[in-house]
Amino acid sequence: MTTSPLLDATGVAKNYGAVAALRNASLSVLPGEVHALMGANGAGKSTLVKILTGAISANAGRILIRGEARDIRSPAAARRAGLLPVYQEPSLIPDLDVLSNLRLTGTPVEPFRAWVRELGIADLDLRDSARDIPLAVLRVLDLARALAVEPDVLLLDEMTAALPANLAEKVLEVVRRQGDAGRAVIFISHRFVEIAALCDRATVLRDGETVGVVDIVPGVEEEIVELMLGTRIEKAKVAARSVSEKAASAPARPRITVKNLRVGIKLSDVSFDLADGEVAGVVALEGQGQDELFAALAGSIRPSGGTIEVDGQAVKFSHPIDAIRSGIAYVPGDRSEALAMQRSVRENIALPFSAALRNWGPIHMRKERATVQSAIQRLQIDTRAQGEVQRLSGGNQQKVTIARWIAADARTILCFDPTRGIDVGTKQEIYKLLRELAGHGKSVLFYTSELEEVQRVCDRVIVIFGGRLVDIFRVEEADESALMRAAYGLPRGAKADIGILADPQSPSSGTTP
Amino acid sequence: SAAGKYTIGISNTVQGNGWREEMVCAMKAQALASGEVTKLNIAHRNTDAAGQLEDIRNLISAKVDAIVVNPADPAGIKAGLEEATKAGIVVVAVDQAVTEPSAYIISNNQEQYAYLGAKWLFGQMGGKGEVFYMRGAAGASADSDRDKGFKKALAEFPDVKVAQEVFTGWQQDQAKQQMLSFLATGTPINGIWTSGIDNVIVDALVESQAPLVPVVGADNAGFVGQLSSVKGLVGAAVTNPGSIGGAGVTLALQILDGKKPAQQTVLVDPQLWDNATDEGKAKLKAAADPSLSPEWPVSISIPDWTTYTKEQIVACKGPGE
Amino acid sequence: MNHFLRRQGWVSGLFALLIVLFIVTKLIQPGYGSGDFGSLARAVLPYAFAVAAQTVVVIAGGIDLSVAAMMALTSVTAASMMAGASEEYALFVVPFVLAMGFVLGALNGLLIVVTRVPDIVVTLAMLFVLQGAALLVLGAPGGAAAEWLKAMISGTVPIPGLPDAIDAWLPKALLVLIVCLCVIWVPLRRSRLGLSIYAIGSSELAAFRSGVPVARTRIIAYALSGLFAAMGGLALTMSTGIGAPIPGPYLLASVAAVVLGGVALGGGKGGLLGPIVAVFVLRLVRTDLTLLAIDPNVTAIIEGLIMVAVVMFGAFITMRGRQ
Amino acid sequence: MSTSAITPVPLGRRLKRFMADRPLVPLIILLVILVVILQILRPGIVNERWIANTIKFAIPLAILAGCQTMTMLTGGIDLSVGTVATMSAFIMATQIVSQDPAVAFLLAMMPAVLIGLVNGIGVGVFRVHPLIMTLGTSLIGTGCLQVYQRTVIASGAKIPDFLAWLGTGVTYGFPNALLLFVPLAALIVFTLARTGFGRLLYAVGDNERATRLSGVQYWQVITALYVTSSMLAGITGLLYIGLIKAPSLSLAEPLVLPSVAAAVIGGTSIFGGRGGYTGTIIGALILTVLTTLLTILQMPEGARRILFGLIVLFVTAAYLRIVEER
Ligand SMILES: Nc1ncnc2c1ncn2[C@@H]1O[C@H](COP(=O)(O)OP(=O)(O)OP(=O)(O)O)[C@@H](O)[C@H]1O
Ligand SMILES: Nc1ncnc2c1ncn2[C@@H]1O[C@H](COP(=O)(O)OP(=O)(O)OP(=O)(O)O)[C@@H](O)[C@H]1O
Ligand SMILES: [Mg+2]
Ligand SMILES: [Mg+2]
């Protein structure tokens, strides 16, 4: 049967100064379809979504909605045309409470509440300011707000990237049902497993151009990757191979020893150690205390109990500078937290060099350029738009946050979900980099929201649940289902049907309330 | 009556200007010298008529016996002064008139101030030529009064033209920059009338080696010094005593003691000291006081009205300080 | 929740401070009574409107440096129109001047939106323009005000059912202030427009993406600011009976009171109540300084210290709260 | 299909891009246009003496605008510079009568350092908004100056010859003040572009959390910044008293708003992270020329102010239009 497309965009182009974010993109979505929009970092997916929903205007292109040419000039107009986006960044007004946010957009409250419950958030207070709500929950609220007005076309830009597995599953479920109900969903994600489980077709963008539309059938991943990466495919494959041959580094003396660490009510009694030359993974569902663990180790917050030892010496951090002096560097998951967006790549990488009072004097420009350049090359950062970091694509921005500490030669790197929203090629590069760092005797603590990454990168895996350390796996034992069970607080060996798109029962069967 | 028996409130709305500072010091010195004042209650800040109303009402709340006020505007504080009189408080306005009929006024005659200086200047210019007219702050009532006097003199000299009219805002830096800019235009002028920002003008003429045309200013210590020290400078200082504040206190005390003056309004007419006549030179010499802050008027006392000594006004201490 | 509490906490703290100051005043001057409170209310009036004008734009994420100049212009316009005119003519003058403030405020907003020049520069430029216009309207202080306008803010209104002792503490000026602010602010706060103003102040991008017409909202915020400033200008004319083309000290005072009142510079947070209470606090401090006959040269130091100390204290509390 | 990619860029766009990459060029062009207008209105005014005078008056403004530039880079502002400059000038003029010049200099700079320190601690440690903090210290400073002036009413005042030479002197057509300004400006430009401290100013203004995670201690940067700003203001005060030669209690206050305007016209963002000092210098020149232009125009004062406001707005808007490519 041939249904006419709900949404049909052709020849869309968008220039930012000299750089073309989109050259010739097209996208056609049928009713009842969940349509994946795929592409490497910087391919222009978000830009296309913004154009379709009137957040920015295109330089060229034609957009038909139900066969009619519509000129969508603002998000409000898109909303009237039945197009509702959930952008890559949260769109709730930070200083307004949720209820006011709903009023602002004219969203009916009761359906919203229903959707929020449906999406797995049980205890939402509509009077909370958006600022005080954790990122993952905000993303879900954004989605619920869009669902509540029953849009014809829902556009989800990396909806699941910042979500822990349990919330991501709920989202996938709900999205699938949208498709089944005859509405259309445009779904952007870098996670193939989600695409495979959810989508009917995929449009692939490369360098701002639509390079193919494929039906999602088993085994189509290879084809998509080829389309996405073009010539970059070879490199990615090499990277994948090199990661698999991981070195089981000999247990060295502990670099960092954490004993009975406690942070308020969020984290209690966590003890583990981290050796030189080791990548230790941290796995946890959203909000189980991993943020506090990283922040305490990075010197951003003061622990309320327990000790941290570095090279056998007990340390007390009252400012990140103390941690940095002990050789511990922190790469936050949210790039906007780590980068001075209007400054150049070079200045961002060189930032730690100037931090200390004694380095406030004249900068040795040549030496700095050499150091920065070698870090850029090591991470293969695309520096075409290096004058301002904000012009880089998300993935390249992420690399800059890591490059800073490579340049500063930090001995221990705390990476908090560094592959969030990053394309497969870049991911491989980051895995490889982390392994290389370990190979050079550095130690890495690596939190990830994607379980499959654990096996690719880590030597050991620490699982945290309800603020407590519940298990430590050697990498050989750490298959996804075992990790998932542990992450839900279930004891090792217990059988529970948990996996992507399975229906997990409430996670409260664990140890702590 | 050494202990004193009155509390006097003072309200002034320009702070940080030499003339006003001298006025306040004169009030303090006179209150001290009179021996009749227990306490001065001074509201002295930069504000407008509405702010002065607030200050006057606060002084009424403080139950002072008399209020001496330098009005931000003659009409704008009428309501406050009326309330004060109703509350049995003696009200004396100094420096400028007020429209409230119950208030007593002891004022410098601003219109006469400008007229006197301008007339002398135009005479020096031989009754013809171009004058650079440097006014005070646009929109201030003292400035518009002076403008009336200036225009009156101008009408008497039909051949004198205003080459350029600027507002200095009574700011030294602005006036100097305006003078220098004007000199750079090369427009010939025959005289300069200033509304009291005078010594920087002479400075600007000297610095840029421009011809020294006659200059009229006020009796500020700096300018009075220049009139006798700068070679080739012909000029005149018109008195505009800040000590009028002291006179206001005297008047208030007289009224409190039951000695009402014959009229509601007492005008203190300005004098002109020029360095073109021997008589004027003698007056300038007598008045010159290099120890005073250059912004302070040298006429630190008004005969018959103030009784303090120079040391007392310079010490700037009121009763109880 | 916690955020909400914090803001209300700040306003309650200010209220407590105000009450303490009243007690202090009564101790300094045991005769301080309802009449003196009436004076306070009248002194507060122009400041309160200035601060309301500033509050609206600060909440919308901007700043308005032209508040005082706008007050001067509206004041001289009103005063010069009423000079020599009949009492009834003022019935036309008041809405005219309010409309003028609204339109000129909207012009501020329009210029910001159209030229994309930062608000601080646009309103700085407008400061000069409005000042110049005020000088063209009246070269020196002058003009007049209708008697009924002047009477509107002096004395008290007998409210039926209330004992005179309480009536005496409800000066007309205070009622005028409350009515004028509430008529605009209360419906605004509850409306979608009000939400939009908070939204663009909090996050312009998020507001745009939520479908808020950002440009229009910004223009309206500035227009409301102009309207409040025009009320302030009228208040000046009502209390002094004249118009003065030189702006009074309302610009810096308004910014200070906005911050003291718990409205964050940067936008999105706070309300109107806090800044208004802050204005009362600042005026009452001035009264106390006069009552105490403090050396006038020291009063500037004290006022500066109070401002810095209160804001530092607030910052200190928030820091403690965060830990 | 792909039309926009290959077509040659038209000249207008190329010119625009050229200027966008060199934001100084359009600013200088705007300055020249103003000077040309001035010359047309008053032929002959643009002579050596006028240029020297313009530079003399632009320099104090440019230094104070430098204070604003640096603080604005961190998202702050320093409204206390006028008071600080006035205090230094007044203290210098009154202390020089009785003290050794070196001692008088130290005394004159003391309040500058003190106010800068208080500003820095307030903003950097207590996180008070800079606008309020510097407004407050400026009030306090003014009050202290009032109290101080009463103690020196009778001591007289004097302008040190050296300062008068520096402020008003001209050598071979060049104002002597350039001897102070050129090295100072070079130092500021160098500091912003090539030192760790300068980098941190930009970075802190751009994203303070990021700098914290990189080990930067905010309070150190901010305290150093506000002390520097205040000391620059103090030096400006000394230069200014040499230029005006009349100590008054509000000497440099009228420079505060123009200093903010000069920095903004020069392309510094009040939100932090963007801008530089060279633009600010041109901004200060533009404002000074504009003041002259309006002084010599024969028109009512009200119209003059209206014109001033409109020109400032127009210049800033035109500059943004040229520099921003959207
Ligand atoms: N405003 C800009 N100015 C200059 N170059 C830009 C600009 N925006 C994007 N680019 C460049 O265009 C390319 C595509 O970036 P884009 O943001 O589309 O990537 P992305 O698909 O979002 O990637 P990622 O997944 O890494 O975020 C990048 O190399 C970037 O450097
Ligand atoms: N406001 C902007 N100014 C300049 N460049 C921009 C802007 N927004 C996006 N870009 C650029 O446009 C290009 C397209 O980015 P877009 O965000 O669409 O990529 P994406 O495919 O969504 O990538 P990702 O997977 O990283 O999200 C990027 O290079 C980005 O840097
Ligand atoms: Mg994207
Ligand atoms: Mg991207």
mmCIF file with all atom_site columns, N, CA, C and O in Angstrom, chain B residues 37-53:
data_model
loop_
_atom_site.group_PDB
_atom_site.id
_atom_site.type_symbol
_atom_site.label_atom_id
_atom_site.label_alt_id
_atom_site.label_comp_id
_atom_site.label_asym_id
_atom_site.label_entity_id
_atom_site.label_seq_id
_atom_site.pdbx_PDB_ins_code
_atom_site.Cartn_x
_atom_site.Cartn_y
_atom_site.Cartn_z
_atom_site.occupancy
_atom_site.B_iso_or_equiv
_atom_site.pdbx_formal_charge
_atom_site.auth_seq_id
_atom_site.auth_comp_id
_atom_site.auth_asym_id
_atom_site.auth_atom_id
_atom_site.pdbx_PDB_model_num
ATOM 1  N N  . VAL B 1 37 ? 22.357 77.271 69.485 1.00 0.00 ? 37 VAL B N  1
ATOM 2  C CA . VAL B 1 37 ? 21.905 76.036 68.851 1.00 0.00 ? 37 VAL B CA 1
ATOM 3  C C  . VAL B 1 37 ? 22.472 74.828 69.589 1.00 0.00 ? 37 VAL B C  1
ATOM 4  O O  . VAL B 1 37 ? 23.676 74.736 69.828 1.00 0.00 ? 37 VAL B O  1
ATOM 5  N N  . THR B 1 38 ? 21.602 73.920 69.985 1.00 0.00 ? 38 THR B N  1
ATOM 6  C CA . THR B 1 38 ? 22.066 72.700 70.642 1.00 0.00 ? 38 THR B CA 1
ATOM 7  C C  . THR B 1 38 ? 22.567 71.692 69.613 1.00 0.00 ? 38 THR B C  1
ATOM 8  O O  . THR B 1 38 ? 23.556 71.019 69.809 1.00 0.00 ? 38 THR B O  1
ATOM 9  N N  . LYS B 1 39 ? 21.806 71.574 68.542 1.00 0.00 ? 39 LYS B N  1
ATOM 10 C CA . LYS B 1 39 ? 22.065 70.481 67.620 1.00 0.00 ? 39 LYS B CA 1
ATOM 11 C C  . LYS B 1 39 ? 21.662 70.911 66.214 1.00 0.00 ? 39 LYS B C  1
ATOM 12 O O  . LYS B 1 39 ? 20.648 71.581 66.035 1.00 0.00 ? 39 LYS B O  1
ATOM 13 N N  . LEU B 1 40 ? 22.480 70.499 65.243 1.00 0.00 ? 40 LEU B N  1
ATOM 14 C CA . LEU B 1 40 ? 22.078 70.672 63.846 1.00 0.00 ? 40 LEU B CA 1
ATOM 15 C C  . LEU B 1 40 ? 21.682 69.312 63.317 1.00 0.00 ? 40 LEU B C  1
ATOM 16 O O  . LEU B 1 40 ? 22.314 68.302 63.609 1.00 0.00 ? 40 LEU B O  1
ATOM 17 N N  . ASN B 1 41 ? 20.640 69.313 62.501 1.00 0.00 ? 41 ASN B N  1
ATOM 18 C CA . ASN B 1 41 ? 20.169 68.065 61.922 1.00 0.00 ? 41 ASN B CA 1
ATOM 19 C C  . ASN B 1 41 ? 20.277 68.244 60.406 1.00 0.00 ? 41 ASN B C  1
ATOM 20 O O  . ASN B 1 41 ? 19.460 68.926 59.805 1.00 0.00 ? 41 ASN B O  1
ATOM 21 N N  . ILE B 1 42 ? 21.326 67.666 59.815 1.00 0.00 ? 42 ILE B N  1
ATOM 22 C CA . ILE B 1 42 ? 21.635 68.036 58.434 1.00 0.00 ? 42 ILE B CA 1
ATOM 23 C C  . ILE B 1 42 ? 21.304 66.924 57.451 1.00 0.00 ? 42 ILE B C  1
ATOM 24 O O  . ILE B 1 42 ? 21.777 65.795 57.579 1.00 0.00 ? 42 ILE B O  1
ATOM 25 N N  . ALA B 1 43 ? 20.469 67.236 56.468 1.00 0.00 ? 43 ALA B N  1
ATOM 26 C CA . ALA B 1 43 ? 20.232 66.304 55.358 1.00 0.00 ? 43 ALA B CA 1
ATOM 27 C C  . ALA B 1 43 ? 20.945 66.900 54.140 1.00 0.00 ? 43 ALA B C  1
ATOM 28 O O  . ALA B 1 43 ? 20.531 67.940 53.635 1.00 0.00 ? 43 ALA B O  1
ATOM 29 N N  . HIS B 1 44 ? 21.996 66.263 53.728 1.00 0.00 ? 44 HIS B N  1
ATOM 30 C CA . HIS B 1 44 ? 22.891 66.840 52.730 1.00 0.00 ? 44 HIS B CA 1
ATOM 31 C C  . HIS B 1 44 ? 23.269 65.722 51.779 1.00 0.00 ? 44 HIS B C  1
ATOM 32 O O  . HIS B 1 44 ? 24.048 64.847 52.107 1.00 0.00 ? 44 HIS B O  1
ATOM 33 N N  . ARG B 1 45 ? 22.658 65.699 50.621 1.00 0.00 ? 45 ARG B N  1
ATOM 34 C CA . ARG B 1 45 ? 22.926 64.607 49.675 1.00 0.00 ? 45 ARG B CA 1
ATOM 35 C C  . ARG B 1 45 ? 22.522 65.066 48.286 1.00 0.00 ? 45 ARG B C  1
ATOM 36 O O  . ARG B 1 45 ? 21.915 66.133 48.127 1.00 0.00 ? 45 ARG B O  1
ATOM 37 N N  . ASN B 1 46 ? 22.844 64.278 47.299 1.00 0.00 ? 46 ASN B N  1
ATOM 38 C CA . ASN B 1 46 ? 22.431 64.604 45.939 1.00 0.00 ? 46 ASN B CA 1
ATOM 39 C C  . ASN B 1 46 ? 21.039 64.053 45.696 1.00 0.00 ? 46 ASN B C  1
ATOM 40 O O  . ASN B 1 46 ? 20.829 62.848 45.736 1.00 0.00 ? 46 ASN B O  1
ATOM 41 N N  . THR B 1 47 ? 20.107 64.939 45.478 1.00 0.00 ? 47 THR B N  1
ATOM 42 C CA . THR B 1 47 ? 18.763 64.433 45.187 1.00 0.00 ? 47 THR B CA 1
ATOM 43 C C  . THR B 1 47 ? 17.954 65.517 44.472 1.00 0.00 ? 47 THR B C  1
ATOM 44 O O  . THR B 1 47 ? 18.492 66.563 44.121 1.00 0.00 ? 47 THR B O  1
ATOM 45 N N  . ASP B 1 48 ? 16.694 65.228 44.240 1.00 0.00 ? 48 ASP B N  1
ATOM 46 C CA . ASP B 1 48 ? 15.842 66.183 43.519 1.00 0.00 ? 48 ASP B CA 1
ATOM 47 C C  . ASP B 1 48 ? 14.817 66.782 44.472 1.00 0.00 ? 48 ASP B C  1
ATOM 48 O O  . ASP B 1 48 ? 14.884 66.570 45.681 1.00 0.00 ? 48 ASP B O  1
ATOM 49 N N  . ALA B 1 49 ? 13.853 67.500 43.900 1.00 0.00 ? 49 ALA B N  1
ATOM 50 C CA . ALA B 1 49 ? 12.864 68.161 44.743 1.00 0.00 ? 49 ALA B CA 1
ATOM 51 C C  . ALA B 1 49 ? 12.076 67.157 45.569 1.00 0.00 ? 49 ALA B C  1
ATOM 52 O O  . ALA B 1 49 ? 11.797 67.378 46.751 1.00 0.00 ? 49 ALA B O  1
ATOM 53 N N  . ALA B 1 50 ? 11.731 66.022 44.949 1.00 0.00 ? 50 ALA B N  1
ATOM 54 C CA . ALA B 1 50 ? 10.969 65.017 45.683 1.00 0.00 ? 50 ALA B CA 1
ATOM 55 C C  . ALA B 1 50 ? 11.793 64.497 46.855 1.00 0.00 ? 50 ALA B C  1
ATOM 56 O O  . ALA B 1 50 ? 11.267 64.268 47.958 1.00 0.00 ? 50 ALA B O  1
ATOM 57 N N  . GLY B 1 51 ? 13.093 64.306 46.633 1.00 0.00 ? 51 GLY B N  1
ATOM 58 C CA . GLY B 1 51 ? 13.969 63.852 47.708 1.00 0.00 ? 51 GLY B CA 1
ATOM 59 C C  . GLY B 1 51 ? 14.080 64.900 48.802 1.00 0.00 ? 51 GLY B C  1
ATOM 60 O O  . GLY B 1 51 ? 14.144 64.579 49.990 1.00 0.00 ? 51 GLY B O  1
ATOM 61 N N  . GLN B 1 52 ? 14.057 66.191 48.396 1.00 0.00 ? 52 GLN B N  1
ATOM 62 C CA . GLN B 1 52 ? 14.137 67.235 49.405 1.00 0.00 ? 52 GLN B CA 1
ATOM 63 C C  . GLN B 1 52 ? 12.865 67.284 50.238 1.00 0.00 ? 52 GLN B C  1
ATOM 64 O O  . GLN B 1 52 ? 12.919 67.522 51.443 1.00 0.00 ? 52 GLN B O  1
ATOM 65 N N  . LEU B 1 53 ? 11.736 67.018 49.581 1.00 0.00 ? 53 LEU B N  1
ATOM 66 C CA . LEU B 1 53 ? 10.482 66.934 50.341 1.00 0.00 ? 53 LEU B CA 1
ATOM 67 C C  . LEU B 1 53 ? 10.600 65.851 51.402 1.00 0.00 ? 53 LEU B C  1
ATOM 68 O O  . LEU B 1 53 ? 10.180 66.032 52.549 1.00 0.00 ? 53 LEU B O  1
#
